[in-house]
């Protein structure tokens, strides 16, 4: 059985780009088509055509951001980006959508806003936000912030989050379900980006998030399906 142990939010993809082959018990397939998935209502487990995948998601920490998708890196997001469509694909501008979350002016109000803001943080190269919104003490958290940040920056620079026409690729939210007293939730989504040679990379993940002291944090994620090459 193919398996993958804990890896960051963009799971196998991110670490594959960093050549962290030791994170896998065996290599992931070069998927050309989506694998069917089945969710177990009794256990909440995920089975993907006989393949079980687990995810370890890491967010980020730094004061670096991309001025424009795929272009040079600068300190902070360029002011012109605020008026452009947000990288998460919500249809709103960055200023109306994820920018307040990234600046910590307004923490994500719910699990969906958290996932959208984390995706766009990758697009804008904002590891600080990613690390800040990762739950401490979880398998996804690392106390070695310098190494963690470097991994995130390398990942962000290895992928593009807009198409050739400048349109955002975005993240699609498929399901959000709360657990217990609404301080925990699961979010299933699919994320898109361009890899080497402008090839589309798309994957589906089921993430667990938790609210603590009024703020939502990313706990961990399981990679459900994957489409595209691994580098």
XYZ file of C-alpha atoms in Angstrom:
231
model
C 0.000 0.000 0.000
C 1.274 3.430 -0.912
C 1.510 5.732 2.086
C 2.760 9.169 2.957
C 3.563 10.328 6.436
C 3.202 13.868 7.807
C 4.097 16.674 5.399
C 3.196 20.401 5.017
C -0.139 21.760 3.662
C 0.867 21.337 0.117
C 1.944 17.945 1.388
C 3.762 15.663 -1.007
C 3.975 18.418 -3.583
C 5.892 20.840 -1.414
C 8.393 18.342 -0.123
C 8.804 16.787 -3.544
C 9.892 20.191 -4.820
C 12.421 20.258 -1.988
C 13.547 16.708 -2.813
C 12.551 15.501 0.624
C 12.060 11.954 -0.535
C 12.628 10.614 2.950
C 9.200 11.950 3.927
C 7.576 9.123 1.996
C 7.539 5.410 2.576
C 7.308 5.094 -1.210
C 7.039 7.578 -4.107
C 3.674 9.038 -5.030
C 2.255 8.199 -8.477
C 2.466 10.533 -11.447
C -1.286 10.898 -11.514
C -2.806 11.669 -14.888
C -6.396 11.331 -13.737
C -8.248 11.877 -10.502
C -8.458 8.873 -8.232
C -11.948 8.181 -6.848
C -12.273 8.766 -3.104
C -14.503 7.314 -0.446
C -15.193 8.921 2.916
C -16.080 6.682 5.832
C -19.006 8.120 7.787
C -18.225 5.870 10.747
C -14.580 6.712 11.251
C -14.132 9.866 9.219
C -11.230 8.141 7.493
C -10.281 8.663 3.876
C -9.572 5.980 1.313
C -8.320 6.851 -2.150
C -8.649 3.932 -4.545
C -6.796 1.694 -2.155
C -4.175 4.344 -1.482
C -3.978 5.921 1.956
C -2.307 9.287 2.205
C -1.701 11.396 5.292
C -0.720 15.042 5.361
C 1.366 17.234 7.608
C 0.724 20.849 6.931
C 3.078 23.611 7.740
C 2.318 27.255 7.436
C 4.999 29.892 7.395
C 6.861 32.810 8.940
C 8.648 35.734 7.302
C 8.219 39.297 6.171
C 8.736 38.571 2.494
C 6.008 38.648 -0.140
C 5.667 38.658 -3.906
C 4.830 41.964 -5.521
C 3.035 40.170 -8.328
C 2.473 36.457 -8.880
C 5.574 34.846 -10.303
C 7.616 38.045 -10.243
C 10.397 39.409 -8.075
C 10.212 39.116 -4.298
C 10.027 42.250 -2.195
C 9.472 43.057 1.459
C 5.702 43.093 1.912
C 2.987 42.861 -0.714
C 3.160 45.654 -3.263
C 0.387 48.204 -2.860
C -0.852 47.587 -6.412
C -1.753 44.007 -5.501
C -4.450 45.227 -3.107
C -6.615 46.310 -6.046
C -6.171 43.063 -7.972
C -8.263 39.914 -7.650
C -7.285 37.983 -4.531
C -5.147 34.938 -5.233
C -7.553 32.695 -3.305
C -10.110 32.996 -6.099
C -12.959 34.469 -4.053
C -13.709 37.045 -6.743
C -12.999 39.936 -4.389
C -9.928 42.130 -4.421
C -6.996 41.288 -2.177
C -7.760 44.333 -0.010
C -11.359 43.160 0.454
C -10.463 39.534 1.028
C -7.246 38.110 2.485
C -5.080 41.196 3.048
C -6.636 42.068 6.460
C -5.978 38.480 7.584
C -2.373 38.580 6.411
C -1.772 41.898 8.155
C -3.399 40.463 11.302
C -5.868 43.344 11.304
C -8.712 40.853 11.145
C -8.077 37.140 11.939
C -9.922 34.686 9.646
C -13.510 34.591 10.919
C -14.141 30.925 10.096
C -12.431 27.752 8.784
C -13.102 28.592 5.133
C -11.560 32.059 5.483
C -8.524 30.453 7.122
C -7.969 28.008 4.258
C -8.400 30.737 1.656
C -5.993 33.034 3.483
C -3.397 30.274 3.812
C -3.588 29.475 0.101
C -3.157 33.120 -0.868
C -0.303 33.406 1.634
C 1.553 30.850 -0.484
C 0.758 32.848 -3.604
C 2.047 36.088 -2.071
C 4.977 34.394 -0.317
C 3.908 35.184 3.230
C 5.406 32.422 5.394
C 4.909 34.481 8.538
C 1.139 34.180 8.238
C 1.363 30.465 7.523
C 3.460 29.794 10.597
C 1.334 32.087 12.714
C -1.830 30.170 11.813
C -0.413 26.693 12.402
C -1.466 25.186 15.706
C 1.385 24.880 18.197
C 1.956 21.414 19.569
C 0.458 19.734 16.508
C 2.502 17.413 14.255
C 2.569 20.204 11.661
C 4.314 22.729 13.894
C 8.098 23.166 13.922
C 10.150 24.995 16.522
C 12.949 25.380 13.976
C 11.416 28.485 12.439
C 14.470 29.327 10.337
C 14.414 25.986 8.530
C 10.619 26.062 8.317
C 10.644 29.502 6.742
C 13.307 28.507 4.221
C 11.266 25.499 3.112
C 8.199 27.667 2.635
C 10.071 30.316 0.669
C 11.589 27.658 -1.600
C 8.163 26.211 -2.227
C 6.538 29.556 -2.978
C 9.255 30.391 -5.489
C 8.900 27.002 -7.217
C 5.257 27.453 -8.225
C 3.030 30.069 -9.823
C -0.492 30.782 -8.684
C -1.888 32.499 -11.784
C -2.312 31.303 -15.366
C -0.574 32.610 -18.466
C -3.251 35.278 -18.876
C -2.789 36.580 -15.363
C -5.945 34.980 -14.006
C -5.847 33.498 -10.519
C -5.965 29.716 -10.149
C -7.288 29.782 -6.604
C -8.567 27.263 -4.109
C -12.008 25.680 -4.295
C -13.835 24.918 -1.054
C -15.860 21.727 -1.397
C -17.067 21.105 2.147
C -16.810 22.516 5.660
C -18.167 20.614 8.661
C -17.987 21.567 12.328
C -17.311 19.167 15.186
C -18.597 19.420 18.754
C -19.008 22.954 20.059
C -17.776 24.451 16.768
C -14.202 24.881 18.030
C -13.067 22.234 15.555
C -13.858 21.758 11.890
C -12.870 19.878 8.762
C -12.475 21.628 5.416
C -12.175 19.760 2.140
C -10.747 21.751 -0.751
C -8.890 21.536 -4.020
C -5.961 23.822 -4.785
C -4.382 24.693 -8.122
C -0.985 26.049 -9.191
C 1.498 25.825 -12.027
C 4.703 23.832 -11.739
C 7.725 23.547 -13.982
C 6.971 23.983 -17.665
C 3.687 25.722 -16.806
C 2.119 22.357 -16.033
C -1.002 22.361 -13.905
C -0.780 20.864 -10.421
C -4.064 20.219 -8.654
C -4.740 18.351 -5.450
C -7.540 17.688 -2.991
C -7.036 17.851 0.747
C -9.116 17.372 3.867
C -7.839 19.713 6.562
C -8.565 19.819 10.271
C -8.661 23.247 11.896
C -9.187 24.375 15.469
C -10.283 27.580 17.171
C -8.396 28.742 20.232
C -8.794 32.064 22.016
C -11.034 33.280 19.212
C -8.570 32.438 16.417
C -8.607 29.600 13.906
C -5.483 27.488 13.415
C -4.510 24.845 10.893
C -3.981 21.509 12.673
C -3.215 19.016 9.922
C -4.342 17.803 6.539
C -4.728 14.589 4.561
C -3.982 14.501 0.849
C -6.967 12.868 -0.842
C -6.243 13.107 -4.542
C -3.523 14.495 -6.759
C -3.294 15.462 -10.410
C -0.109 16.533 -12.118
C 3.621 15.808 -12.126
C 5.827 15.581 -9.045
C 9.275 17.101 -9.363
